[in-house]
CSV table of C-alpha atoms in Angstrom, one decimal:
chain,number,residue,atom,x,y,z
N,1,MET,CA,0.0,0.0,0.0
N,2,ALA,CA,2.8,2.4,0.8
N,3,ALA,CA,4.5,1.6,-2.5
N,4,ARG,CA,1.3,2.3,-4.4
N,5,VAL,CA,1.0,5.7,-2.7
N,6,LEU,CA,4.6,6.6,-3.3
N,7,SER,CA,4.3,5.7,-7.0
N,8,ASP,CA,2.2,8.9,-7.4
N,9,PHE,CA,5.1,11.0,-6.1
N,10,ALA,CA,8.4,9.3,-6.7
N,11,GLU,CA,10.6,8.8,-9.7
N,12,GLU,CA,11.2,5.2,-8.5
N,13,VAL,CA,10.0,3.1,-5.6
N,14,VAL,CA,12.1,0.2,-4.4
N,15,ILE,CA,10.7,-2.5,-2.1
N,16,VAL,CA,13.3,-4.5,-0.3
N,17,GLU,CA,11.6,-7.8,0.5
N,18,PRO,CA,13.2,-10.4,2.7
N,19,ASP,CA,10.6,-13.2,2.3
N,20,GLN,CA,11.0,-15.6,-0.5
N,21,LEU,CA,7.3,-15.5,-1.2
N,22,ASP,CA,5.9,-18.6,-3.1
N,23,ASP,CA,2.8,-18.7,-5.3
N,24,GLU,CA,0.6,-18.9,-2.1
N,25,ALA,CA,2.2,-15.6,-0.8
N,26,THR,CA,3.4,-17.2,2.3
N,27,GLY,CA,6.7,-16.7,4.1
N,28,PRO,CA,8.3,-16.7,7.5
N,29,GLY,CA,8.1,-12.9,7.9
N,30,ALA,CA,4.5,-13.0,8.9
N,31,PRO,CA,3.8,-16.4,10.5
N,32,HIS,CA,0.1,-15.4,11.2
N,33,ARG,CA,-0.7,-14.9,7.4
N,34,HIS,CA,-2.9,-18.0,7.4
N,35,GLN,CA,-5.0,-16.9,10.3
N,36,LEU,CA,-8.4,-15.4,9.4
N,37,HIS,CA,-8.0,-11.7,8.7
N,38,ALA,CA,-10.9,-9.2,8.3
N,39,LEU,CA,-10.9,-6.3,5.9
N,40,LEU,CA,-13.2,-3.8,7.6
N,41,ALA,CA,-15.5,-1.6,5.4
N,42,MET,CA,-13.1,1.3,5.5
N,43,GLY,CA,-10.1,-0.9,4.6
N,44,HIS,CA,-12.1,-2.4,1.7
N,45,ALA,CA,-12.9,1.2,0.5
N,46,GLN,CA,-9.2,2.2,0.7
N,47,LEU,CA,-8.1,-0.9,-1.2
N,48,GLU,CA,-10.5,-0.2,-4.0
N,49,ARG,CA,-9.5,3.5,-4.0
N,50,TRP,CA,-5.8,2.8,-4.5
N,51,PHE,CA,-6.3,-0.2,-6.8
N,52,PRO,CA,-9.4,0.5,-8.8
N,53,GLY,CA,-11.2,-2.7,-9.9
N,54,ILE,CA,-9.4,-4.9,-7.4
N,55,THR,CA,-12.7,-6.0,-5.8
N,56,GLY,CA,-13.8,-7.4,-9.1
N,57,GLU,CA,-10.5,-9.2,-9.5
N,58,LEU,CA,-10.8,-10.8,-6.1
N,59,THR,CA,-14.4,-11.8,-6.5
N,60,ALA,CA,-13.6,-13.2,-10.0
N,61,GLY,CA,-11.0,-15.4,-8.3
N,62,GLY,CA,-13.4,-16.7,-5.7
N,63,ALA,CA,-13.6,-14.1,-3.0
N,64,GLN,CA,-17.0,-13.3,-1.6
N,65,LEU,CA,-18.5,-9.8,-1.2
N,66,GLY,CA,-21.3,-9.4,1.3
N,67,SER,CA,-23.5,-6.7,2.8
N,68,GLY,CA,-26.8,-6.5,4.7
N,69,ARG,CA,-27.8,-10.0,6.1
N,70,ALA,CA,-24.7,-11.6,4.5
N,71,VAL,CA,-22.6,-9.9,7.2
N,72,ARG,CA,-23.7,-11.0,10.6
N,73,PHE,CA,-22.3,-9.6,13.9
N,74,TYR,CA,-23.4,-11.1,17.2
N,75,VAL,CA,-22.9,-9.8,20.8
N,76,ASP,CA,-23.5,-12.2,23.7
N,77,GLY,CA,-25.1,-14.6,21.1
N,78,ARG,CA,-27.6,-12.0,19.9
N,79,PRO,CA,-27.5,-10.7,16.3
N,80,ARG,CA,-27.0,-7.0,15.5
N,81,PRO,CA,-29.4,-5.3,13.1
N,82,PRO,CA,-28.1,-5.8,9.5
N,83,LEU,CA,-26.6,-2.8,7.6
N,84,ASP,CA,-27.0,-2.7,3.8
N,85,ASP,CA,-24.2,-0.1,3.3
N,86,VAL,CA,-21.5,-2.1,5.1
N,87,GLU,CA,-19.6,-4.2,2.6
N,88,MET,CA,-17.1,-6.8,3.7
N,89,LEU,CA,-14.9,-9.0,1.6
N,90,GLY,CA,-14.5,-12.7,2.3
N,91,ALA,CA,-11.0,-13.7,1.3
N,92,THR,CA,-7.8,-15.1,2.9
N,93,ARG,CA,-5.0,-12.7,3.6
N,94,PRO,CA,-2.5,-14.5,1.2
N,95,PHE,CA,-5.1,-14.2,-1.6
N,96,ILE,CA,-5.5,-10.4,-1.0
N,97,GLU,CA,-1.7,-9.9,-0.6
N,98,ARG,CA,-1.0,-11.9,-3.8
N,99,THR,CA,-3.4,-9.7,-5.8
N,100,VAL,CA,-2.1,-6.4,-4.2
N,101,ARG,CA,1.5,-7.5,-4.9
N,102,ARG,CA,0.8,-8.3,-8.5
N,103,ARG,CA,-1.0,-4.9,-9.0
N,104,THR,CA,2.0,-3.2,-7.4
N,105,ARG,CA,4.5,-5.0,-9.6
N,106,GLU,CA,2.6,-3.7,-12.6
N,107,LEU,CA,3.2,-0.1,-11.6
N,108,PRO,CA,5.7,1.5,-14.0
N,109,HIS,CA,8.0,3.0,-11.3
N,110,VAL,CA,8.1,0.2,-8.7
N,111,ARG,CA,10.7,-2.6,-8.5
N,112,PHE,CA,11.3,-5.3,-6.0
N,113,LEU,CA,14.7,-6.3,-4.5
N,114,ALA,CA,15.1,-9.6,-2.7
N,115,GLY,CA,17.1,-8.9,0.4
N,116,ARG,CA,17.0,-7.9,4.1
N,117,GLY,CA,17.5,-4.4,5.5
N,118,GLN,CA,20.5,-4.1,7.8
N,119,GLY,CA,20.5,-0.4,8.8
N,120,LEU,CA,20.0,3.2,7.9
N,121,LEU,CA,22.3,5.5,5.9
N,122,VAL,CA,22.3,8.8,7.7
N,123,ARG,CA,23.8,12.1,6.5
N,124,GLY,CA,23.6,15.1,8.8
N,125,ASP,CA,20.0,15.4,10.1
N,126,ARG,CA,18.3,13.1,7.6
N,127,VAL,CA,18.2,9.5,6.4
N,128,CYS,CA,19.5,9.2,2.9
N,129,GLY,CA,19.1,5.4,2.2
N,130,VAL,CA,19.4,1.9,3.7
N,131,ARG,CA,22.0,-0.8,4.0
N,132,TYR,CA,20.7,-4.2,3.0
N,133,ALA,CA,22.0,-7.7,2.3
N,134,PRO,CA,20.8,-9.1,-1.0
N,135,ALA,CA,19.2,-12.5,-0.9
N,136,GLY,CA,21.8,-15.3,-1.0
N,137,HIS,CA,24.6,-13.0,-0.1
N,138,GLU,CA,26.2,-12.2,3.2
N,139,HIS,CA,27.8,-8.9,2.1
N,140,GLU,CA,26.0,-5.6,2.5
N,141,THR,CA,25.2,-3.1,-0.2
N,142,THR,CA,23.6,0.3,0.0
N,143,LEU,CA,20.5,1.8,-1.6
N,144,ALA,CA,20.2,5.6,-1.8
N,145,ALA,CA,16.8,7.2,-1.2
N,146,ASP,CA,15.1,10.5,-0.6
N,147,LEU,CA,12.4,8.9,1.6
N,148,VAL,CA,12.7,5.6,3.5
N,149,VAL,CA,9.6,3.8,4.7
N,150,ASP,CA,9.8,1.3,7.5
N,151,ALA,CA,7.2,-1.4,6.7
N,152,MET,CA,9.0,-4.2,8.6
N,153,GLY,CA,6.0,-4.9,10.8
N,154,ARG,CA,5.6,-5.7,14.4
N,155,SER,CA,9.3,-6.9,14.8
N,156,SER,CA,10.7,-3.8,13.1
N,157,ARG,CA,14.3,-3.0,14.0
N,158,LEU,CA,14.0,0.7,13.3
N,159,SER,CA,14.4,1.6,17.0
N,160,SER,CA,17.7,-0.1,17.3
N,161,TRP,CA,18.8,1.4,13.9
N,162,LEU,CA,18.0,4.8,15.2
N,163,GLY,CA,19.9,4.2,18.4
N,164,GLN,CA,22.9,3.0,16.6
N,165,GLU,CA,23.0,6.3,14.7
N,166,GLY,CA,22.7,8.4,17.8
N,167,TRP,CA,19.0,9.3,17.5
N,168,PRO,CA,16.5,9.1,20.3
N,169,VAL,CA,14.5,5.9,20.3
N,170,PRO,CA,10.7,6.3,20.1
N,171,PRO,CA,9.1,5.1,23.4
N,172,VAL,CA,6.7,2.1,23.2
N,173,GLU,CA,3.3,1.9,24.8
N,174,ARG,CA,2.2,-1.6,25.6
N,175,MET,CA,-0.8,-3.5,26.9
N,176,ARG,CA,-0.4,-7.2,27.7
N,177,ILE,CA,-3.5,-9.2,26.7
N,178,ASP,CA,-2.2,-12.8,26.4
N,179,LEU,CA,-4.5,-13.7,23.5
N,180,GLY,CA,-4.5,-16.9,21.6
N,181,TYR,CA,-6.4,-17.7,18.4
N,182,ALA,CA,-6.7,-20.6,16.0
N,183,THR,CA,-7.8,-20.8,12.4
N,184,ALA,CA,-9.1,-23.8,10.4
N,185,ALA,CA,-10.5,-24.3,6.9
N,186,PHE,CA,-13.7,-26.2,6.1
N,187,HIS,CA,-15.2,-27.3,2.8
N,188,ARG,CA,-18.0,-24.8,1.8
N,189,GLY,CA,-21.1,-26.3,0.2
N,190,SER,CA,-24.7,-25.1,0.1
N,191,GLU,CA,-25.1,-24.5,3.8
N,192,LEU,CA,-25.5,-20.9,5.0
N,193,PRO,CA,-26.7,-19.5,1.7
N,194,GLY,CA,-26.1,-15.8,1.5
N,195,THR,CA,-23.6,-15.7,4.4
N,196,VAL,CA,-20.2,-14.2,3.8
N,197,ILE,CA,-19.1,-13.0,7.3
N,198,ALA,CA,-20.2,-14.1,10.8
N,199,HIS,CA,-18.6,-12.6,13.9
N,200,SER,CA,-19.3,-13.3,17.5
N,201,THR,CA,-18.0,-11.6,20.7
N,202,PRO,CA,-18.9,-11.7,24.3
N,203,GLY,CA,-20.4,-8.5,25.6
N,204,PRO,CA,-21.6,-6.7,28.7
N,205,GLU,CA,-24.3,-9.2,29.6
N,206,SER,CA,-21.8,-12.0,29.9
N,207,GLY,CA,-19.1,-9.8,31.5
N,208,TYR,CA,-17.1,-10.2,28.3
N,209,GLN,CA,-16.5,-13.8,29.1
N,210,PRO,CA,-17.4,-16.8,26.9
N,211,ALA,CA,-20.4,-17.7,29.0
N,212,CYS,CA,-23.1,-17.3,26.3
N,213,CYS,CA,-21.0,-18.4,23.4
N,214,GLU,CA,-17.4,-18.8,22.2
N,215,PRO,CA,-15.7,-15.8,20.6
N,216,GLY,CA,-15.0,-16.5,17.0
N,217,ALA,CA,-15.7,-15.7,13.3
N,218,LEU,CA,-16.1,-17.3,9.9
N,219,ALA,CA,-15.7,-16.0,6.4
N,220,ALA,CA,-16.6,-17.5,3.0
N,221,VAL,CA,-13.4,-17.4,1.1
N,222,GLU,CA,-11.9,-18.5,-2.3
N,223,ASN,CA,-11.7,-22.1,-3.3
N,224,SER,CA,-15.2,-22.9,-1.8
N,225,ARG,CA,-14.0,-22.8,1.7
N,226,TRP,CA,-15.0,-21.5,5.1
N,227,THR,CA,-12.2,-20.0,7.2
N,228,VAL,CA,-13.0,-20.2,10.9
N,229,VAL,CA,-11.2,-18.5,13.8
N,230,LEU,CA,-11.7,-19.0,17.5
N,231,ALA,CA,-10.1,-16.9,20.2
N,232,GLY,CA,-9.5,-17.0,23.9
N,233,TYR,CA,-7.5,-15.2,26.6
N,234,ALA,CA,-5.0,-16.6,29.1
N,235,GLY,CA,-6.0,-20.2,30.1
N,236,GLN,CA,-8.8,-20.2,27.5
N,237,ARG,CA,-6.6,-20.0,24.4
N,238,PRO,CA,-7.5,-22.6,21.7
N,239,THR,CA,-5.2,-25.4,20.9
N,240,ARG,CA,-4.3,-27.3,17.7
N,241,ASP,CA,-6.5,-30.2,18.6
N,242,PRO,CA,-9.2,-30.5,15.8
N,243,ARG,CA,-11.7,-32.2,18.1
N,244,GLU,CA,-11.5,-29.4,20.7
N,245,PHE,CA,-11.7,-26.8,17.9
N,246,ILE,CA,-15.0,-28.3,16.5
N,247,ALA,CA,-16.3,-28.7,20.1
N,248,ARG,CA,-15.8,-25.0,20.7
N,249,MET,CA,-17.4,-24.1,17.4
N,250,ARG,CA,-20.5,-26.0,18.6
N,251,ARG,CA,-20.6,-23.6,21.6
N,252,CYS,CA,-20.6,-20.6,19.3
N,253,VAL,CA,-23.3,-18.8,17.4
N,254,ALA,CA,-25.5,-20.6,14.8
N,255,PRO,CA,-23.4,-20.1,11.6
N,256,LEU,CA,-20.3,-21.6,13.3
N,257,ARG,CA,-22.4,-24.4,14.8
N,258,GLU,CA,-23.8,-25.2,11.3
N,259,VAL,CA,-20.3,-25.4,9.8
N,260,ALA,CA,-19.1,-27.6,12.6
N,261,GLU,CA,-22.0,-30.0,12.0
N,262,HIS,CA,-22.1,-30.2,8.3
N,263,CYS,CA,-18.7,-29.3,6.8
N,264,GLU,CA,-15.5,-31.3,6.5
N,265,LEU,CA,-12.3,-29.9,8.1
N,266,GLN,CA,-9.5,-29.4,5.6
N,267,GLY,CA,-6.0,-29.5,6.8
N,268,ASP,CA,-4.6,-28.7,10.3
N,269,VAL,CA,-5.7,-26.2,12.9
N,270,GLY,CA,-3.1,-23.3,13.1
N,271,THR,CA,-2.6,-21.4,16.3
N,272,PHE,CA,-1.0,-18.1,17.1
N,273,HIS,CA,-0.2,-16.3,20.4
N,274,PHE,CA,-0.5,-12.5,20.6
N,275,ARG,CA,1.0,-11.4,23.9
N,276,GLU,CA,0.6,-7.7,23.8
N,277,SER,CA,-0.7,-4.7,21.9
N,278,ARG,CA,2.0,-2.1,21.3
N,279,ARG,CA,2.5,1.2,19.6
N,280,ARG,CA,5.6,3.3,18.9
N,281,LEU,CA,5.2,6.9,19.9
N,282,PHE,CA,7.2,8.6,17.2
N,283,ARG,CA,5.9,12.1,18.1
N,284,ALA,CA,7.2,11.6,21.7
N,285,THR,CA,10.8,11.8,20.6
N,286,SER,CA,12.7,15.0,21.1
N,287,ARG,CA,14.4,14.7,17.6
N,288,PHE,CA,13.7,12.7,14.5
N,289,PRO,CA,15.7,12.5,11.3
N,290,GLY,CA,14.2,13.7,8.0
N,291,GLY,CA,13.5,11.3,5.2
N,292,LEU,CA,12.0,8.6,7.3
N,293,VAL,CA,8.5,7.3,8.1
N,294,ALA,CA,6.9,4.1,9.4
N,295,VAL,CA,3.7,2.3,8.4
N,296,GLY,CA,1.6,-0.6,9.5
N,297,ASP,CA,2.5,-2.7,12.5
N,298,ALA,CA,5.8,-0.9,12.6
N,299,MET,CA,3.8,1.9,14.1
N,300,ALA,CA,1.0,0.1,16.0
N,301,SER,CA,-0.1,-3.5,16.4
N,302,VAL,CA,-3.4,-3.9,18.2
N,303,ASN,CA,-5.5,-6.9,19.4
N,304,PRO,CA,-6.4,-8.8,16.2
N,305,VAL,CA,-9.8,-10.0,17.4
N,306,TYR,CA,-11.2,-6.6,16.3
N,307,GLY,CA,-9.9,-7.0,12.8
N,308,GLN,CA,-8.3,-3.5,12.6
N,309,GLY,CA,-4.8,-4.4,11.4
N,310,LEU,CA,-5.3,-4.5,7.6
N,311,THR,CA,-7.5,-1.5,7.7
N,312,LEU,CA,-5.1,0.5,9.8
N,313,ALA,CA,-2.4,-0.2,7.3
N,314,THR,CA,-4.5,1.1,4.4
N,315,LEU,CA,-5.4,4.2,6.4
N,316,GLN,CA,-1.7,4.9,7.2
N,317,ALA,CA,-0.9,4.7,3.5
N,318,HIS,CA,-3.7,7.2,3.0
N,319,ALA,CA,-2.1,9.5,5.6
N,320,LEU,CA,1.2,9.2,3.8
N,321,ALA,CA,-0.5,10.3,0.6
N,322,MET,CA,-2.1,13.3,2.3
N,323,TYR,CA,1.2,14.2,3.8
N,324,LEU,CA,3.0,14.2,0.4
N,325,ARG,CA,0.1,15.9,-1.3
N,326,SER,CA,0.4,18.8,1.1
N,327,GLY,CA,3.8,19.6,-0.5
N,328,ALA,CA,5.9,18.4,2.4
N,329,ALA,CA,9.6,18.0,1.6
N,330,PRO,CA,10.7,14.4,1.8
N,331,HIS,CA,14.0,15.4,3.4
N,332,ALA,CA,12.4,17.1,6.4
N,333,PRO,CA,11.3,15.3,9.6
N,334,ALA,CA,7.8,13.9,8.9
N,335,TRP,CA,6.1,15.3,12.0
N,336,ASP,CA,3.0,16.1,10.0
N,337,TYR,CA,2.7,12.6,8.6
N,338,PHE,CA,3.0,11.0,12.1
N,339,CYS,CA,0.3,13.5,13.3
N,340,ARG,CA,-2.0,12.4,10.5
N,341,ALA,CA,-1.4,8.7,11.0
N,342,ASP,CA,-1.9,9.0,14.7
N,343,VAL,CA,-5.5,10.1,14.1
N,344,PHE,CA,-6.3,6.6,12.9
N,345,ILE,CA,-3.9,4.8,15.3
N,346,ASP,CA,-5.4,6.6,18.3
N,347,ALA,CA,-8.9,5.6,17.2
N,348,GLY,CA,-7.9,1.9,16.8
N,349,TRP,CA,-5.9,1.9,20.0
N,350,LYS,CA,-8.6,3.4,22.1
N,351,LEU,CA,-11.3,1.1,20.7
N,352,SER,CA,-9.3,-2.1,21.2
N,353,THR,CA,-7.6,-1.3,24.5
N,354,THR,CA,-10.8,-0.1,26.2
N,355,ALA,CA,-12.4,-3.4,25.2
N,356,ASP,CA,-9.4,-5.4,26.4
N,357,LEU,CA,-9.5,-3.8,29.8
N,358,ALA,CA,-12.9,-5.6,30.3
N,359,GLN,CA,-10.9,-8.8,30.6
N,360,PRO,CA,-10.1,-9.5,34.3
N,361,HIS,CA,-6.5,-10.6,33.6
N,362,VAL,CA,-5.7,-7.3,31.7
N,363,THR,CA,-4.2,-5.0,34.3
N,364,GLY,CA,-3.9,-1.7,32.4
N,365,PRO,CA,-2.7,0.9,32.0
N,366,TYR,CA,-6.2,2.4,32.5
N,367,PRO,CA,-7.1,5.7,30.8
N,368,ARG,CA,-8.4,8.5,33.0
N,369,GLY,CA,-12.1,8.0,33.8
N,370,TYR,CA,-12.1,4.4,32.7
N,371,PRO,CA,-15.0,3.2,35.0
N,372,LEU,CA,-17.3,5.8,33.4
N,373,ILE,CA,-16.0,5.1,29.9
N,374,ARG,CA,-16.6,1.4,30.5
N,375,TRP,CA,-20.1,1.9,31.9
N,376,VAL,CA,-21.2,4.2,29.0
N,377,GLY,CA,-19.6,1.8,26.5
N,378,ASP,CA,-21.5,-1.1,28.0
N,379,LYS,CA,-24.8,0.8,27.7
N,380,ILE,CA,-24.2,1.8,24.1
N,381,THR,CA,-23.3,-1.8,23.2
N,382,GLN,CA,-26.5,-3.1,24.8
N,383,ALA,CA,-28.6,-0.5,23.0
N,384,SER,CA,-26.9,-1.2,19.7
N,385,VAL,CA,-28.2,-4.8,19.6
N,386,ARG,CA,-31.7,-3.5,19.9
N,387,ASP,CA,-31.8,-0.2,17.9
N,388,PRO,CA,-30.8,0.0,14.2
N,389,GLU,CA,-29.8,3.7,14.5
N,390,ILE,CA,-27.4,3.2,17.4
N,391,ASN,CA,-26.1,0.1,15.7
N,392,ARG,CA,-25.3,2.1,12.6
N,393,VAL,CA,-23.2,4.5,14.5
N,394,TYR,CA,-21.6,1.7,16.5
N,395,MET,CA,-20.7,-0.3,13.4
N,396,ASP,CA,-19.4,2.8,11.6
N,397,VAL,CA,-16.9,3.2,14.5
N,398,LEU,CA,-16.1,-0.5,14.5
N,399,HIS,CA,-15.4,-0.4,10.7
N,400,MET,CA,-13.3,2.7,11.2
N,401,ARG,CA,-15.6,4.9,9.1
N,402,ARG,CA,-16.1,7.2,12.1
N,403,HIS,CA,-14.0,8.2,15.1
N,404,PRO,CA,-14.8,6.6,18.5
N,405,ARG,CA,-15.7,10.0,19.9
N,406,THR,CA,-18.8,9.8,17.7
N,407,LEU,CA,-20.3,7.5,20.3
N,408,THR,CA,-20.1,10.2,23.0
N,409,ARG,CA,-22.2,12.7,21.1
N,410,ALA,CA,-25.4,13.9,22.9
N,411,HIS,CA,-27.9,12.4,20.4
N,412,VAL,CA,-26.3,9.0,20.6
N,413,LEU,CA,-26.3,9.0,24.5
N,414,LEU,CA,-29.9,10.3,24.6
N,415,ARG,CA,-31.1,7.7,22.2
N,416,THR,CA,-29.2,5.0,24.1
N,417,ALA,CA,-31.0,6.1,27.3
N,418,ARG,CA,-34.4,6.0,25.6
N,419,VAL,CA,-33.8,2.5,24.1
N,420,LEU,CA,-32.7,1.0,27.5
N,421,LEU,CA,-35.5,2.8,29.4
N,422,ASP,CA,-38.1,1.6,26.9
N,423,ARG,CA,-36.9,-1.9,27.3
């Protein structure tokens, strides 16, 4: 996504890619690639904006596009009112990545280099390139650049590179959540006609615990498959045992129960452990070199059960485009870019961490006024299951089409009170 944006502004864009990606777009650099990923409505819109027609390509290849009753969200086992203007794409992450990568390769000013970044080239007060080791070689070589983008993901080494060059290291904010999740694929037949996405989470009525039903989701994806993910915290993390996985599906909402009863498991159950959400606070540094930005999980990595990761990546690419379109000089410190990107990151961070703090094993840090925030959030969640208007605002926030502060506006709070009092 960053390369696509930069192709509108740069004479040449070079992607240094360490993974030897096969035809399935898998590689060791992102071991969670095969887990179920969600592209929220705003992420889907951004993907189509920067790669026009990509939705048609994906659906022609077997991806499923759903809206209205084809996209089902449940809270405490109860379905939310459907929304006709919320579109979600059912596809695996490798399939989406493979299509995005092919479209990116077709851009006239973009080229790929197989290799691994080793450090920054710094001249004076700006970054002027990178050091990297080409694939299959131990020796380093250099690549000059006017602007360097760190897209190295959650395990980015940018902080250590900055420290080695004598620059302040951005502080990191963390919240330990100890999440485990597991994904499995099932054959998709004629069951659940018209269903593309089903998503289930515990809510306030169950104390955000899997008392009513297991937290999980399914998506209709390419190659006539269902992809199913189940999640759990601390001692409730799912395992690789297929019998346990199917037993947990039978304790979830109706769509997952039906797949467990009628569909054949294909392959193994894959698990992943997500220990903590974290974000790098670039704007908290006293100095920062020019010619350098970061995108994606290199900036922030939040609880994946809310499906924000892919969408945040597209929005940060959008922020990069807005920054460059403003006429910013690429050699200057990119404070304005980080400010723009933080608008989206703050929204995702507040939404996910506020929800995570409802788990008894998550011990903070708590934001100021958290008990009131939690109480109001619980009431809005309860009302959103019953009232289509509140649900529309709630889902717009969830899909990152509106900022979370929208939920605190007077008309939303007043309608929430009326809905709960009428009940």
